[in-house]
Amino acid sequence: MEGIIIEGGRPLNGTVRIQGSKNAALPILAATLLIRGKTILSNCPHITDIEHMMNLLRSAGCAVNSENNRVIVDAKVLSKTAFPKEDVDCMRSSVILLGAMLGRCGEVSLSYPGGCVIGERPIDLHIQTLGKLGVHFKNEERRVCALCAHLHGNDINLPFRSVGVTENLILAAVLAKGTTRIYPAAREPEVVALCDFLKKAGARIRGAGSDEIIITGVERLAETEYCVEADRIVAGTYLFAATGCGGMVELSEAPVLQMKSVLRVLKQMGAQVKADENGRCIRLEAEGRPHRLPFVQTAVYPGFPTDLQSNLVTALTKADGTSVVEERIFENRYRILPELRAMGADLTQKEDRVIIRGVAHLTGAELTAMELRGGAGLVCAGMMAKGKSIVRGVEYIRRGYEDIVEDLKQLGAGVGWTGVEKR
Ligand code: UD1
């Protein structure tokens, strides 16, 4: 059976280059549907979520080629507006195709999007807000079918700052008639990246990264080239691993400016962190058990990212006291707690909070990943533990990490693939 084997208990030491960002690349790939011609994306991560998105673009009729980390999409002619269930099912972010397809063709049909099982993850707000731009939804069993004669701009007030909803609205609005105002908009760096890409192609967008995004529709978008930024979640994963294991690591090509809240938390845990904004380099040194954190909660950007909550909880299992972490974005995002307990961690969940009483050591175990970010957390837990661990369910981890084993080996970890052909 496929898995990652880990010989734990070693401090980390080494340098690794951070891959391109999954969450920036996915909506940008969807956005290529709006361009009647070629888009060239560089630094696109070679992960299964991107492969699924490329397949979805192909099934709409795009010519998609990729080599190494360069993806070329030619969306001159589209032939279909319905997406196959298999590809939609395995990735929640396929919901982003709604905005892009409506902007391009005025029509789209896809099954309810899948992805990581971290709470219910409804798409009600996508449907409701796109409706305000003139989209009509037909409710078919397990499929979302949307039509619009003409998209028109509107003022959209969101009940909370949803990343995906903000992105979908931007995609639908760039070719719509008139002006769309999104308030309060998600301020995540990935939203800013999508806007940067679209602006490079000729879109008129103001306010990306702030509370209010204003989009004025244009007639068409031009062919363009774009380089995807580095992945702040992958960078954070390795920094929490080093804080839990001890040692000295250096990340190159790291998105330093996007990681302020994460670096602050790592420093509170006792890690020595040096970040060079211009050199895009982060150096972290940690020794002994991490300091406990009285209280940390996940939040929308610029707060502490929910996608690093599992890695934070994992590193805190060996802290020098009791910590409390609160998950504010997704319900059911503590799926790794039973696995961590099996390794000797002392954890109590009370609704959206987890109380972590630090223990002197974890013990290696057979572990199963049940979602992407939790899976990466388990690999780090194995590295922090005494003895051997195996992490199964690696297909989840491959959704977002190009090669977590290779990266961690470069940081000196005792990790390897087992029962699996190297990709
Ligand atoms: C994106 C990221 C994900 C990250 C999350 C929060 C991508 C591909 N994924 O996910 O990695 O963890 O932002 O930073 O970029 N919600 C509704 N109704 C809706 C839409 C969302 O209730 O129609 C809820 C969700 O269930 C969740 C919350 O809103 O509880 C936030 O979700 P959202 O910001 O939309 O996250 P995603 O775009 O799905």
GROMACS .gro file of C-alpha atoms and ligand atoms in nm:
model
  462
    1MET     CA    1   0.000   0.000   0.000
    2GLU     CA    2   0.121   0.351  -0.079
    3GLY     CA    3   0.258   0.559   0.199
    4ILE     CA    4   0.529   0.778   0.343
    5ILE     CA    5   0.764   0.611   0.588
    6ILE     CA    6   0.923   0.827   0.848
    7GLU     CA    7   1.212   0.765   1.082
    8GLY     CA    8   1.133   1.030   1.342
    9GLY     CA    9   1.321   1.212   1.613
   10ARG     CA   10   1.581   1.391   1.401
   11PRO     CA   11   1.636   1.765   1.402
   12LEU     CA   12   1.601   1.925   1.059
   13ASN     CA   13   1.882   2.091   0.876
   14GLY     CA   14   1.889   2.214   0.517
   15THR     CA   15   1.747   2.439   0.249
   16VAL     CA   16   1.441   2.394   0.031
   17ARG     CA   17   1.287   2.596  -0.249
   18ILE     CA   18   0.914   2.661  -0.211
   19GLN     CA   19   0.684   2.549  -0.494
   20GLY     CA   20   0.423   2.763  -0.668
   21SER     CA   21   0.094   2.827  -0.490
   22LYS     CA   22  -0.196   2.585  -0.544
   23ASN     CA   23  -0.459   2.831  -0.427
   24ALA     CA   24  -0.326   3.106  -0.654
   25ALA     CA   25  -0.282   2.881  -0.959
   26LEU     CA   26  -0.630   2.722  -0.949
   27PRO     CA   27  -0.843   3.037  -0.996
   28ILE     CA   28  -0.590   3.174  -1.246
   29LEU     CA   29  -0.626   2.855  -1.452
   30ALA     CA   30  -1.004   2.899  -1.438
   31ALA     CA   31  -0.954   3.259  -1.549
   32THR     CA   32  -0.777   3.145  -1.867
   33LEU     CA   33  -1.127   3.048  -1.991
   34LEU     CA   34  -1.203   3.418  -2.019
   35ILE     CA   35  -0.919   3.476  -2.265
   36ARG     CA   36  -0.992   3.388  -2.629
   37GLY     CA   37  -0.635   3.282  -2.695
   38LYS     CA   38  -0.322   3.165  -2.519
   39THR     CA   39  -0.214   3.202  -2.158
   40ILE     CA   40   0.128   3.095  -2.040
   41LEU     CA   41   0.165   3.028  -1.669
   42SER     CA   42   0.503   2.960  -1.514
   43ASN     CA   43   0.583   2.827  -1.166
   44CYS     CA   44   0.257   2.630  -1.170
   45PRO     CA   45   0.286   2.353  -0.906
   46HIS     CA   46   0.294   1.997  -1.036
   47ILE     CA   47   0.017   1.860  -0.809
   48THR     CA   48  -0.298   1.657  -0.866
   49ASP     CA   49  -0.540   1.948  -0.807
   50ILE     CA   50  -0.372   2.131  -1.095
   51GLU     CA   51  -0.393   1.817  -1.310
   52HIS     CA   52  -0.766   1.801  -1.237
   53MET     CA   53  -0.811   2.164  -1.328
   54MET     CA   54  -0.618   2.112  -1.653
   55ASN     CA   55  -0.850   1.820  -1.733
   56LEU     CA   56  -1.153   2.034  -1.663
   57LEU     CA   57  -1.022   2.300  -1.903
   58ARG     CA   58  -0.960   2.030  -2.164
   59SER     CA   59  -1.312   1.900  -2.127
   60ALA     CA   60  -1.442   2.252  -2.200
   61GLY     CA   61  -1.246   2.240  -2.526
   62CYS     CA   62  -0.921   2.420  -2.433
   63ALA     CA   63  -0.588   2.293  -2.558
   64VAL     CA   64  -0.376   2.251  -2.245
   65ASN     CA   65  -0.009   2.159  -2.245
   66SER     CA   66   0.228   2.142  -1.954
   67GLU     CA   67   0.596   2.085  -1.920
   68ASN     CA   68   0.772   2.102  -1.588
   69ASN     CA   69   0.607   2.394  -1.416
   70ARG     CA   70   0.489   2.577  -1.726
   71VAL     CA   71   0.128   2.542  -1.835
   72ILE     CA   72  -0.001   2.673  -2.167
   73VAL     CA   73  -0.376   2.706  -2.209
   74ASP     CA   74  -0.532   2.791  -2.543
   75ALA     CA   75  -0.898   2.882  -2.487
   76LYS     CA   76  -0.961   3.023  -2.836
   77VAL     CA   77  -1.248   2.782  -2.897
   78LEU     CA   78  -1.465   2.620  -2.631
   79SER     CA   79  -1.681   2.324  -2.720
   80LYS     CA   80  -1.867   2.226  -2.401
   81THR     CA   81  -2.021   2.393  -2.102
   82ALA     CA   82  -2.093   2.080  -1.896
   83PHE     CA   83  -1.814   1.931  -1.687
   84PRO     CA   84  -1.765   1.561  -1.616
   85LYS     CA   85  -1.857   1.448  -1.267
   86GLU     CA   86  -1.529   1.259  -1.208
   87ASP     CA   87  -1.310   1.571  -1.231
   88VAL     CA   88  -1.550   1.803  -1.052
   89ASP     CA   89  -1.604   1.555  -0.771
   90CYS     CA   90  -1.244   1.535  -0.663
   91MET     CA   91  -1.188   1.904  -0.626
   92ARG     CA   92  -1.391   2.161  -0.440
   93SER     CA   93  -1.227   2.453  -0.619
   94SER     CA   94  -1.398   2.346  -0.942
   95VAL     CA   95  -1.677   2.574  -0.815
   96ILE     CA   96  -1.458   2.855  -0.950
   97LEU     CA   97  -1.552   2.739  -1.300
   98LEU     CA   98  -1.898   2.888  -1.245
   99GLY     CA   99  -1.779   3.248  -1.266
  100ALA     CA  100  -1.530   3.187  -1.545
  101MET     CA  101  -1.767   2.987  -1.768
  102LEU     CA  102  -2.053   3.229  -1.715
  103GLY     CA  103  -1.824   3.517  -1.805
  104ARG     CA  104  -1.711   3.339  -2.119
  105CYS     CA  105  -2.019   3.146  -2.241
  106GLY     CA  106  -2.314   3.255  -2.027
  107GLU     CA  107  -2.377   2.892  -1.944
  108VAL     CA  108  -2.233   2.617  -1.723
  109SER     CA  109  -2.329   2.287  -1.566
  110LEU     CA  110  -2.129   2.096  -1.306
  111SER     CA  111  -2.198   1.850  -1.029
  112TYR     CA  112  -2.172   1.971  -0.669
  113PRO     CA  113  -1.799   2.016  -0.611
  114GLY     CA  114  -1.606   1.775  -0.389
  115GLY     CA  115  -1.262   1.819  -0.232
  116CYS     CA  116  -1.136   1.780   0.122
  117VAL     CA  117  -1.391   1.667   0.378
  118ILE     CA  118  -1.353   1.958   0.619
  119GLY     CA  119  -1.705   2.047   0.711
  120GLU     CA  120  -2.008   2.083   0.494
  121ARG     CA  121  -1.863   2.343   0.259
  122PRO     CA  122  -2.182   2.465   0.098
  123ILE     CA  123  -2.186   2.676  -0.219
  124ASP     CA  124  -2.500   2.871  -0.133
  125LEU     CA  125  -2.321   3.205  -0.128
  126HIS     CA  126  -2.167   3.146  -0.472
  127ILE     CA  127  -2.514   3.084  -0.613
  128GLN     CA  128  -2.680   3.371  -0.431
  129THR     CA  129  -2.420   3.633  -0.528
  130LEU     CA  130  -2.379   3.526  -0.890
  131GLY     CA  131  -2.758   3.558  -0.909
  132LYS     CA  132  -2.711   3.930  -0.839
  133LEU     CA  133  -2.505   3.958  -1.157
  134GLY     CA  134  -2.794   3.821  -1.364
  135VAL     CA  135  -2.732   3.445  -1.341
  136HIS     CA  136  -3.027   3.205  -1.322
  137PHE     CA  137  -2.976   2.870  -1.153
  138LYS     CA  138  -3.169   2.558  -1.230
  139ASN     CA  139  -3.166   2.305  -0.950
  140GLU     CA  140  -3.109   1.960  -1.086
  141GLU     CA  141  -3.030   1.669  -0.860
  142ARG     CA  142  -2.665   1.692  -0.757
  143ARG     CA  143  -2.582   1.933  -1.042
  144VAL     CA  144  -2.560   2.310  -1.059
  145CYS     CA  145  -2.687   2.444  -1.392
  146ALA     CA  146  -2.646   2.815  -1.451
  147LEU     CA  147  -2.748   3.041  -1.738
  148CYS     CA  148  -2.735   3.412  -1.807
  149ALA     CA  149  -2.831   3.615  -2.111
  150HIS     CA  150  -2.612   3.907  -2.006
  151LEU     CA  151  -2.402   3.947  -1.697
  152HIS     CA  152  -2.437   4.288  -1.541
  153GLY     CA  153  -2.246   4.458  -1.264
  154ASN     CA  154  -2.398   4.506  -0.919
  155ASP     CA  155  -2.315   4.593  -0.560
  156ILE     CA  156  -2.252   4.273  -0.369
  157ASN     CA  157  -2.248   4.275   0.011
  158LEU     CA  158  -2.104   3.954   0.148
  159PRO     CA  159  -2.207   3.821   0.492
  160PHE     CA  160  -1.842   3.717   0.543
  161ARG     CA  161  -1.518   3.732   0.345
  162SER     CA  162  -1.529   3.414   0.141
  163VAL     CA  163  -1.220   3.354  -0.073
  164GLY     CA  164  -1.394   3.141  -0.336
  165VAL     CA  165  -1.701   3.365  -0.359
  166THR     CA  166  -1.486   3.676  -0.402
  167GLU     CA  167  -1.290   3.498  -0.678
  168ASN     CA  168  -1.603   3.371  -0.854
  169LEU     CA  169  -1.755   3.718  -0.854
  170ILE     CA  170  -1.438   3.871  -0.994
  171LEU     CA  171  -1.430   3.610  -1.273
  172ALA     CA  172  -1.793   3.672  -1.360
  173ALA     CA  173  -1.759   4.050  -1.342
  174VAL     CA  174  -1.450   4.119  -1.556
  175LEU     CA  175  -1.642   4.080  -1.885
  176ALA     CA  176  -1.983   4.187  -1.749
  177LYS     CA  177  -2.157   4.510  -1.845
  178GLY     CA  178  -2.103   4.783  -1.589
  179THR     CA  179  -1.940   4.794  -1.250
  180THR     CA  180  -1.937   4.536  -0.970
  181ARG     CA  181  -1.846   4.625  -0.616
  182ILE     CA  182  -1.765   4.346  -0.371
  183TYR     CA  183  -1.776   4.433   0.000
  184PRO     CA  184  -1.632   4.302   0.227
  185ALA     CA  185  -1.401   4.122  -0.013
  186ALA     CA  186  -1.156   3.848   0.082
  187ARG     CA  187  -0.807   4.000   0.110
  188GLU     CA  188  -0.609   3.677   0.068
  189PRO     CA  189  -0.290   3.701  -0.144
  190GLU     CA  190  -0.446   3.448  -0.383
  191VAL     CA  191  -0.730   3.692  -0.458
  192VAL     CA  192  -0.470   3.961  -0.524
  193ALA     CA  193  -0.281   3.723  -0.755
  194LEU     CA  194  -0.598   3.650  -0.954
  195CYS     CA  195  -0.661   4.023  -0.992
  196ASP     CA  196  -0.298   4.086  -1.095
  197PHE     CA  197  -0.327   3.818  -1.361
  198LEU     CA  198  -0.657   3.953  -1.493
  199LYS     CA  199  -0.527   4.310  -1.492
  200LYS     CA  200  -0.225   4.197  -1.692
  201ALA     CA  201  -0.474   4.061  -1.946
  202GLY     CA  202  -0.655   4.396  -1.960
  203ALA     CA  203  -0.921   4.369  -1.688
  204ARG     CA  204  -1.018   4.683  -1.491
  205ILE     CA  205  -0.999   4.598  -1.120
  206ARG     CA  206  -0.933   4.826  -0.824
  207GLY     CA  207  -0.890   4.753  -0.457
  208ALA     CA  208  -0.754   4.395  -0.464
  209GLY     CA  209  -0.618   4.318  -0.117
  210SER     CA  210  -0.849   4.572   0.048
  211ASP     CA  211  -1.204   4.554   0.188
  212GLU     CA  212  -1.363   4.660  -0.136
  213ILE     CA  213  -1.292   4.535  -0.485
  214ILE     CA  214  -1.436   4.729  -0.778
  215ILE     CA  215  -1.447   4.570  -1.120
  216THR     CA  216  -1.549   4.752  -1.435
  217GLY     CA  217  -1.631   4.515  -1.717
  218VAL     CA  218  -1.424   4.528  -2.037
  219GLU     CA  219  -1.504   4.393  -2.386
  220ARG     CA  220  -1.232   4.132  -2.399
  221LEU     CA  221  -0.911   4.013  -2.237
  222ALA     CA  222  -0.577   3.972  -2.413
  223GLU     CA  223  -0.334   3.680  -2.429
  224THR     CA  224  -0.089   3.696  -2.142
  225GLU     CA  225   0.198   3.538  -1.949
  226TYR     CA  226   0.209   3.514  -1.571
  227CYS     CA  227   0.433   3.366  -1.304
  228VAL     CA  228   0.251   3.204  -1.007
  229GLU     CA  229   0.371   3.318  -0.666
  230ALA     CA  230   0.519   3.083  -0.405
  231ASP     CA  231   0.292   2.878  -0.178
  232ARG     CA  232   0.264   3.034   0.169
  233ILE     CA  233   0.100   2.719   0.310
  234VAL     CA  234   0.376   2.486   0.191
  235ALA     CA  235   0.633   2.731   0.333
  236GLY     CA  236   0.446   2.737   0.666
  237THR     CA  237   0.424   2.358   0.674
  238TYR     CA  238   0.803   2.325   0.670
  239LEU     CA  239   0.852   2.603   0.926
  240PHE     CA  240   0.616   2.437   1.176
  241ALA     CA  241   0.787   2.103   1.110
  242ALA     CA  242   1.124   2.258   1.199
  243THR     CA  243   0.977   2.421   1.509
  244GLY     CA  244   0.840   2.085   1.623
  245CYS     CA  245   1.153   1.885   1.535
  246GLY     CA  246   1.417   2.146   1.618
  247GLY     CA  247   1.707   2.234   1.389
  248MET     CA  248   1.790   2.503   1.138
  249VAL     CA  249   1.615   2.534   0.802
  250GLU     CA  250   1.616   2.783   0.521
  251LEU     CA  251   1.338   2.837   0.271
  252SER     CA  252   1.420   3.001  -0.061
  253GLU     CA  253   1.161   3.163  -0.291
  254ALA     CA  254   0.934   3.203   0.012
  255PRO     CA  255   0.646   3.455   0.004
  256VAL     CA  256   0.781   3.640   0.309
  257LEU     CA  257   0.542   3.935   0.295
  258GLN     CA  258   0.235   3.708   0.299
  259MET     CA  259   0.350   3.522   0.610
  260LYS     CA  260   0.353   3.786   0.884
  261SER     CA  261   0.093   3.620   1.110
  262VAL     CA  262   0.258   3.279   1.066
  263LEU     CA  263   0.607   3.411   1.145
  264ARG     CA  264   0.469   3.591   1.450
  265VAL     CA  265   0.322   3.266   1.586
  266LEU     CA  266   0.646   3.076   1.516
  267LYS     CA  267   0.842   3.340   1.710
  268GLN     CA  268   0.596   3.312   2.001
  269MET     CA  269   0.673   2.939   1.999
  270GLY     CA  270   1.038   3.024   2.060
  271ALA     CA  271   1.174   2.983   1.709
  272GLN     CA  272   1.438   3.229   1.591
  273VAL     CA  273   1.313   3.356   1.259
  274LYS     CA  274   1.498   3.574   1.010
  275ALA     CA  275   1.306   3.676   0.703
  276ASP     CA  276   1.454   3.864   0.411
  277GLU     CA  277   1.172   4.025   0.213
  278ASN     CA  278   1.385   4.112  -0.088
  279GLY     CA  279   1.578   3.789  -0.096
  280ARG     CA  280   1.255   3.592  -0.043
  281CYS     CA  281   1.432   3.380   0.212
  282ILE     CA  282   1.326   3.263   0.559
  283ARG     CA  283   1.570   3.111   0.804
  284LEU     CA  284   1.436   2.940   1.115
  285GLU     CA  285   1.623   2.795   1.407
  286ALA     CA  286   1.454   2.604   1.689
  287GLU     CA  287   1.584   2.415   1.989
  288GLY     CA  288   1.413   2.207   2.255
  289ARG     CA  289   1.038   2.198   2.307
  290PRO     CA  290   0.829   2.477   2.151
  291HIS     CA  291   0.681   2.734   2.390
  292ARG     CA  292   0.313   2.689   2.462
  293LEU     CA  293   0.066   2.935   2.305
  294PRO     CA  294  -0.213   3.049   2.541
  295PHE     CA  295  -0.455   3.111   2.253
  296VAL     CA  296  -0.442   3.123   1.873
  297GLN     CA  297  -0.738   3.136   1.640
  298THR     CA  298  -0.754   3.091   1.265
  299ALA     CA  299  -0.891   3.386   1.074
  300VAL     CA  300  -0.927   3.533   0.729
  301TYR     CA  301  -0.612   3.699   0.590
  302PRO     CA  302  -0.408   3.865   0.734
  303GLY     CA  303  -0.492   3.642   1.032
  304PHE     CA  304  -0.352   3.297   1.098
  305PRO     CA  305  -0.451   3.067   0.806
  306THR     CA  306  -0.684   2.775   0.864
  307ASP     CA  307  -0.474   2.578   0.615
  308LEU     CA  308  -0.187   2.576   0.869
  309GLN     CA  309  -0.400   2.490   1.172
  310SER     CA  310  -0.311   2.117   1.157
  311ASN     CA  311   0.060   2.196   1.140
  312LEU     CA  312   0.029   2.437   1.432
  313VAL     CA  313  -0.160   2.185   1.648
  314THR     CA  314   0.095   1.917   1.556
  315ALA     CA  315   0.394   2.130   1.658
  316LEU     CA  316   0.218   2.227   1.984
  317THR     CA  317   0.171   1.863   2.089
  318LYS     CA  318   0.531   1.884   2.217
  319ALA     CA  319   0.508   2.234   2.364
  320ASP     CA  320   0.631   2.311   2.716
  321GLY     CA  321   0.277   2.358   2.851
  322THR     CA  322  -0.090   2.389   2.755
  323SER     CA  323  -0.204   2.567   2.439
  324VAL     CA  324  -0.546   2.647   2.296
  325VAL     CA  325  -0.621   2.666   1.924
  326GLU     CA  326  -0.957   2.778   1.785
  327GLU     CA  327  -1.073   2.699   1.431
  328ARG     CA  328  -1.289   2.985   1.302
  329ILE     CA  329  -1.319   2.910   0.929
  330PHE     CA  330  -1.419   2.546   0.878
  331GLU     CA  331  -1.602   2.304   1.102
  332ASN     CA  332  -1.472   1.947   1.117
  333ARG     CA  333  -1.113   2.051   1.060
  334TYR     CA  334  -0.973   1.856   1.354
  335ARG     CA  335  -0.973   1.521   1.180
  336ILE     CA  336  -0.610   1.447   1.272
  337LEU     CA  337  -0.672   1.458   1.647
  338PRO     CA  338  -0.737   1.080   1.685
  339GLU     CA  339  -0.418   1.007   1.490
  340LEU     CA  340  -0.215   1.245   1.706
  341ARG     CA  341  -0.364   1.091   2.022
  342ALA     CA  342  -0.254   0.748   1.898
  343MET     CA  343   0.100   0.889   1.898
  344GLY     CA  344   0.070   0.999   2.262
  345ALA     CA  345  -0.052   1.357   2.218
  346ASP     CA  346  -0.277   1.495   2.492
  347LEU     CA  347  -0.563   1.672   2.316
  348THR     CA  348  -0.918   1.766   2.412
  349GLN     CA  349  -1.161   1.908   2.161
  350LYS     CA  350  -1.436   2.140   2.285
  351GLU     CA  351  -1.646   2.245   1.986
  352ASP     CA  352  -1.423   2.462   1.768
  353ARG     CA  353  -1.138   2.469   2.021
  354VAL     CA  354  -0.868   2.217   2.092
  355ILE     CA  355  -0.675   2.214   2.418
  356ILE     CA  356  -0.325   2.080   2.369
  357ARG     CA  357  -0.129   1.971   2.674
  358GLY     CA  358   0.230   1.940   2.556
  359VAL     CA  359   0.401   1.604   2.608
  360ALA     CA  360   0.774   1.531   2.619
  361HIS     CA  361   0.762   1.304   2.318
  362LEU     CA  362   0.536   1.146   2.058
  363THR     CA  363   0.569   0.783   1.952
  364GLY     CA  364   0.571   0.668   1.590
  365ALA     CA  365   0.251   0.502   1.462
  366GLU     CA  366   0.058   0.393   1.152
  367LEU     CA  367  -0.136   0.700   1.045
  368THR     CA  368  -0.398   0.775   0.783
  369ALA     CA  369  -0.441   1.112   0.616
  370MET     CA  370  -0.804   1.207   0.558
  371GLU     CA  371  -0.753   1.543   0.399
  372LEU     CA  372  -0.476   1.748   0.242
  373ARG     CA  373  -0.356   1.981   0.517
  374GLY     CA  374  -0.414   1.732   0.797
  375GLY     CA  375  -0.212   1.480   0.596
  376ALA     CA  376   0.086   1.715   0.585
  377GLY     CA  377   0.042   1.765   0.960
  378LEU     CA  378   0.066   1.389   1.015
  379VAL     CA  379   0.390   1.366   0.817
  380CYS     CA  380   0.533   1.636   1.045
  381ALA     CA  381   0.402   1.452   1.352
  382GLY     CA  382   0.588   1.141   1.233
  383MET     CA  383   0.906   1.346   1.203
  384MET     CA  384   0.864   1.478   1.557
  385ALA     CA  385   0.796   1.131   1.703
  386LYS     CA  386   1.036   0.872   1.840
  387GLY     CA  387   1.063   0.570   1.611
  388LYS     CA  388   0.897   0.478   1.287
  389SER     CA  389   0.569   0.604   1.139
  390ILE     CA  390   0.383   0.535   0.818
  391VAL     CA  391   0.137   0.783   0.671
  392ARG     CA  392  -0.125   0.639   0.437
  393GLY     CA  393  -0.372   0.836   0.226
  394VAL     CA  394  -0.092   1.011   0.042
  395GLU     CA  395  -0.327   1.093  -0.247
  396TYR     CA  396  -0.464   1.374  -0.030
  397ILE     CA  397  -0.118   1.514   0.031
  398ARG     CA  398  -0.037   1.503  -0.341
  399ARG     CA  399  -0.329   1.734  -0.405
  400GLY     CA  400  -0.122   2.020  -0.272
  401TYR     CA  401   0.245   1.923  -0.231
  402GLU     CA  402   0.462   1.856  -0.538
  403ASP     CA  403   0.682   1.611  -0.352
  404ILE     CA  404   0.666   1.652   0.025
  405VAL     CA  405   0.913   1.366   0.072
  406GLU     CA  406   1.178   1.519  -0.154
  407ASP     CA  407   1.136   1.861   0.011
  408LEU     CA  408   1.165   1.716   0.361
  409LYS     CA  409   1.466   1.507   0.263
  410GLN     CA  410   1.635   1.829   0.159
  411LEU     CA  411   1.567   1.948   0.512
  412GLY     CA  412   1.737   1.639   0.650
  413ALA     CA  413   1.425   1.443   0.751
  414GLY     CA  414   1.428   1.063   0.755
  415VAL     CA  415   1.138   1.023   0.511
  416GLY     CA  416   1.075   0.811   0.203
  417TRP     CA  417   0.796   0.688  -0.023
  418THR     CA  418   0.688   0.331   0.016
  419GLY     CA  419   0.483   0.114  -0.218
  420VAL     CA  420   0.458   0.398  -0.461
  421GLU     CA  421   0.621   0.489  -0.789
  422LYS     CA  422   0.795   0.823  -0.771
  423ARG     CA  423   0.614   1.071  -0.992
  424UD1     C1  424  -1.019   2.875   0.007
  424UD1     C2  425  -0.896   2.789  -0.007
  424UD1     C3  426  -0.878   2.699   0.115
  424UD1     C4  427  -0.878   2.785   0.241
  424UD1     C5  428  -1.000   2.876   0.247
  424UD1     C6  429  -0.998   2.972   0.362
  424UD1     C7  430  -0.868   2.753  -0.245
  424UD1     C8  431  -0.873   2.659  -0.358
  424UD1     N1  432  -0.907   2.707  -0.126
  424UD1     O1  433  -1.131   2.786   0.015
  424UD1     O2  434  -0.756   2.629   0.102
  424UD1     O3  435  -0.879   2.701   0.353
  424UD1     O4  436  -1.010   2.954   0.126
  424UD1     O5  437  -0.883   3.050   0.360
  424UD1     O6  438  -0.827   2.865  -0.259
  424UD1     N2  439  -1.897   2.903   0.276
  424UD1     C9  440  -2.036   2.897   0.280
  424UD1     N3  441  -2.103   2.910   0.162
  424UD1    C10  442  -2.042   2.931   0.042
  424UD1    C11  443  -1.900   2.938   0.041
  424UD1    C12  444  -1.830   2.924   0.160
  424UD1     O7  445  -2.096   2.879   0.385
  424UD1     O8  446  -2.110   2.942  -0.061
  424UD1    C13  447  -1.822   2.886   0.405
  424UD1    C14  448  -1.729   2.765   0.402
  424UD1     O9  449  -1.799   2.647   0.432
  424UD1    C15  450  -1.629   2.804   0.509
  424UD1    C16  451  -1.619   2.956   0.493
  424UD1    O10  452  -1.733   2.995   0.420
  424UD1    O11  453  -1.676   2.771   0.634
  424UD1    C17  454  -1.494   3.005   0.423
  424UD1    O12  455  -1.483   2.947   0.298
  424UD1     P1  456  -1.412   3.016   0.175
  424UD1    O13  457  -1.338   3.139   0.218
  424UD1    O14  458  -1.513   3.031   0.067
  424UD1    O15  459  -1.305   2.906   0.136
  424UD1     P2  460  -1.280   2.839  -0.003
  424UD1    O16  461  -1.282   2.941  -0.109
  424UD1    O17  462  -1.366   2.719  -0.016
   0.00000   0.00000   0.00000
